[in-house]
């Protein structure tokens, strides 16, 4: 089914793909010889709008890219920063690389768990924060490090957390 910028693609699963998102996916496809190469960006486009990628979006993305839904699903489940369930407004990624591990990762993680009242993979009751591990933030000179949304911080101590987290409403 061809769409125009003023229409919306509804997948057989009932997922509503916004016209701007479909347009962005099609534009992304022009950068690659194979449409599969645009899959990660297509998933990120849906995630930016919805905060995560619902199962029902997989078929809609596959139809736009012209690839099998299983191909989209395999990419979506492989990449840890493609969220397949609802997450909080802010994602807190705690680096557990060797440098961070040796520089106070355990204390930082425990302080986050205590302050937020959640563990890895969980979201606070107010849907404000989701806490996740990440294998490396590339901030070894600032270990232990963490990232909130797109902002990297380090070195971070337990004493830094209250003010840091408060700055994200």
Tab-separated table of C-alpha atoms in Angstrom:
chain	number	residue	atom	x	y	z
A	1	UNK	CA	0.000	0.000	0.000
A	2	UNK	CA	1.498	3.345	-1.015
A	3	UNK	CA	1.194	6.159	1.448
A	4	UNK	CA	1.507	9.893	1.218
A	5	UNK	CA	2.934	12.223	3.856
A	6	UNK	CA	-0.634	12.784	5.084
A	7	UNK	CA	-1.572	9.142	5.635
A	8	UNK	CA	-0.711	6.631	8.269
A	9	UNK	CA	0.301	3.031	7.773
A	10	UNK	CA	-1.655	0.610	9.934
A	11	UNK	CA	-0.072	-2.797	10.155
A	12	UNK	CA	-2.215	-5.924	10.286
A	13	UNK	CA	-1.473	-6.038	14.029
A	14	UNK	CA	-3.112	-2.636	14.405
A	15	UNK	CA	0.074	-0.619	14.967
A	16	UNK	CA	-0.176	2.983	13.857
A	17	UNK	CA	2.981	4.126	12.050
A	18	UNK	CA	3.049	7.892	11.830
A	19	UNK	CA	3.470	9.311	8.345
A	20	UNK	CA	6.561	11.291	9.358
A	21	UNK	CA	8.130	8.098	10.674
A	22	UNK	CA	7.450	6.221	7.457
A	23	UNK	CA	8.905	9.130	5.473
A	24	UNK	CA	11.999	9.153	7.704
A	25	UNK	CA	12.430	5.384	7.258
A	26	UNK	CA	12.157	5.667	3.484
A	27	UNK	CA	14.693	8.506	3.508
A	28	UNK	CA	17.037	6.382	5.610
A	29	UNK	CA	16.751	3.548	3.070
A	30	UNK	CA	18.212	5.802	0.361
A	31	UNK	CA	21.569	5.776	2.165
A	32	UNK	CA	22.069	2.040	1.669
A	33	UNK	CA	22.162	-0.478	-1.152
A	34	UNK	CA	20.181	-3.004	0.902
A	35	UNK	CA	17.025	-1.997	2.805
A	36	UNK	CA	18.009	-4.213	5.763
A	37	UNK	CA	20.799	-1.761	6.512
A	38	UNK	CA	18.177	0.837	7.507
A	39	UNK	CA	16.612	-1.484	10.083
A	40	UNK	CA	18.370	-0.121	13.165
A	41	UNK	CA	17.487	3.445	12.257
A	42	UNK	CA	13.878	2.444	11.517
A	43	UNK	CA	13.636	0.879	14.976
A	44	UNK	CA	15.138	4.012	16.524
A	45	UNK	CA	12.590	6.159	14.679
A	46	UNK	CA	9.714	4.195	16.221
A	47	UNK	CA	11.422	4.222	19.613
A	48	UNK	CA	11.870	8.004	19.550
A	49	UNK	CA	8.147	8.491	19.037
A	50	UNK	CA	6.835	5.799	21.398
A	51	UNK	CA	9.672	5.460	23.911
A	52	UNK	CA	10.043	1.777	23.020
A	53	UNK	CA	9.340	-0.633	20.144
A	54	UNK	CA	6.114	-2.594	20.674
A	55	UNK	CA	5.827	-6.060	19.136
A	56	UNK	CA	3.109	-4.747	16.842
A	57	UNK	CA	5.545	-2.259	15.262
A	58	UNK	CA	7.767	-5.006	13.865
A	59	UNK	CA	5.411	-5.837	10.990
A	60	UNK	CA	4.898	-2.180	10.068
A	61	UNK	CA	8.646	-1.554	9.965
A	62	UNK	CA	9.168	-4.712	7.900
A	63	UNK	CA	6.554	-3.598	5.370
A	64	UNK	CA	8.162	-0.174	4.942
A	65	UNK	CA	11.632	-1.685	4.518
A	66	UNK	CA	10.370	-4.529	2.338
A	67	UNK	CA	12.002	-7.214	4.469
A	68	UNK	CA	10.721	-10.104	6.554
A	69	UNK	CA	9.358	-9.332	10.024
A	70	UNK	CA	11.744	-11.973	11.410
A	71	UNK	CA	14.668	-9.886	10.139
A	72	UNK	CA	13.389	-6.806	11.965
A	73	UNK	CA	12.705	-8.867	15.097
A	74	UNK	CA	16.234	-10.300	15.106
A	75	UNK	CA	17.760	-6.815	14.952
A	76	UNK	CA	15.358	-5.465	17.582
A	77	UNK	CA	16.181	-8.226	20.047
A	78	UNK	CA	19.931	-8.141	19.417
A	79	UNK	CA	20.591	-4.491	20.239
A	80	UNK	CA	20.284	-3.715	23.931
A	81	UNK	CA	19.376	-0.055	23.393
A	82	UNK	CA	16.295	-0.934	21.372
A	83	UNK	CA	13.726	-1.211	24.135
A	84	UNK	CA	11.097	-3.912	23.671
A	85	UNK	CA	9.014	-2.981	26.679
A	86	UNK	CA	7.987	0.370	28.149
A	87	UNK	CA	10.771	2.254	29.888
A	88	UNK	CA	10.933	5.338	32.069
A	89	UNK	CA	11.211	8.886	30.772
A	90	UNK	CA	14.937	8.735	31.529
A	91	UNK	CA	17.252	5.784	30.943
A	92	UNK	CA	20.120	5.411	33.419
A	93	UNK	CA	22.937	3.288	31.981
A	94	UNK	CA	25.575	2.190	34.476
A	95	UNK	CA	28.924	1.312	32.948
A	96	UNK	CA	30.308	-1.989	34.189
A	97	UNK	CA	33.476	-2.065	32.084
A	98	UNK	CA	36.769	-3.108	33.640
A	99	UNK	CA	37.811	0.490	34.314
A	100	UNK	CA	34.513	1.326	36.017
A	101	UNK	CA	34.448	-1.981	37.871
A	102	UNK	CA	37.878	-1.264	39.326
A	103	UNK	CA	37.002	2.353	40.153
A	104	UNK	CA	33.868	1.999	42.252
A	105	UNK	CA	31.173	0.460	40.068
A	106	UNK	CA	29.781	-1.671	42.906
A	107	UNK	CA	29.262	1.311	45.213
A	108	UNK	CA	27.727	3.397	42.410
A	109	UNK	CA	25.346	0.631	41.355
A	110	UNK	CA	24.265	-0.041	44.930
A	111	UNK	CA	23.687	3.668	45.570
A	112	UNK	CA	21.512	3.880	42.446
A	113	UNK	CA	19.546	0.789	43.453
A	114	UNK	CA	18.997	2.249	46.922
A	115	UNK	CA	18.088	5.739	45.752
A	116	UNK	CA	15.771	4.665	42.925
A	117	UNK	CA	14.323	1.642	44.708
A	118	UNK	CA	14.749	-0.538	41.614
A	119	UNK	CA	17.273	-2.968	40.161
A	120	UNK	CA	18.536	-3.507	36.621
A	121	UNK	CA	15.772	-3.840	34.076
A	122	UNK	CA	13.201	-2.143	36.288
A	123	UNK	CA	11.438	1.206	36.114
A	124	UNK	CA	10.540	3.434	39.044
A	125	UNK	CA	6.865	3.506	40.025
A	126	UNK	CA	6.525	7.073	38.728
A	127	UNK	CA	7.926	5.970	35.319
A	128	UNK	CA	10.727	8.485	35.712
A	129	UNK	CA	13.803	6.220	35.504
A	130	UNK	CA	14.746	2.835	34.078
A	131	UNK	CA	18.044	1.370	35.289
A	132	UNK	CA	20.176	-0.703	32.901
A	133	UNK	CA	23.752	-1.965	32.705
A	134	UNK	CA	25.982	-1.135	29.762
A	135	UNK	CA	29.268	-2.857	28.984
A	136	UNK	CA	31.158	0.334	28.120
A	137	UNK	CA	30.413	4.034	27.774
A	138	UNK	CA	33.864	4.881	26.467
A	139	UNK	CA	34.422	7.141	29.463
A	140	UNK	CA	37.212	5.214	31.151
A	141	UNK	CA	38.988	8.415	32.152
A	142	UNK	CA	35.906	9.290	34.225
A	143	UNK	CA	35.287	5.943	35.866
A	144	UNK	CA	32.957	5.031	37.396
A	145	UNK	CA	30.651	6.480	34.780
A	146	UNK	CA	26.987	6.484	33.968
A	147	UNK	CA	24.792	7.913	31.276
A	148	UNK	CA	21.352	9.437	31.701
A	149	UNK	CA	19.603	9.731	28.364
A	150	UNK	CA	22.408	11.139	26.164
A	151	UNK	CA	24.439	12.754	28.958
A	152	UNK	CA	27.552	10.991	30.255
A	153	UNK	CA	28.838	11.631	33.786
A	154	UNK	CA	31.983	10.514	35.525
A	155	UNK	CA	33.537	9.992	37.830
A	156	UNK	CA	30.299	9.692	39.798
A	157	UNK	CA	30.065	8.941	43.502
A	158	UNK	CA	27.088	8.009	45.642
A	159	UNK	CA	27.120	11.561	47.023
A	160	UNK	CA	26.694	12.974	43.488
A	161	UNK	CA	23.537	10.993	42.741
A	162	UNK	CA	20.792	12.957	44.547
A	163	UNK	CA	21.529	16.228	42.723
A	164	UNK	CA	22.258	14.491	39.460
A	165	UNK	CA	19.013	12.513	39.432
A	166	UNK	CA	17.009	15.512	40.612
A	167	UNK	CA	18.064	17.427	37.509
A	168	UNK	CA	16.008	14.968	35.400
A	169	UNK	CA	12.308	15.610	35.993
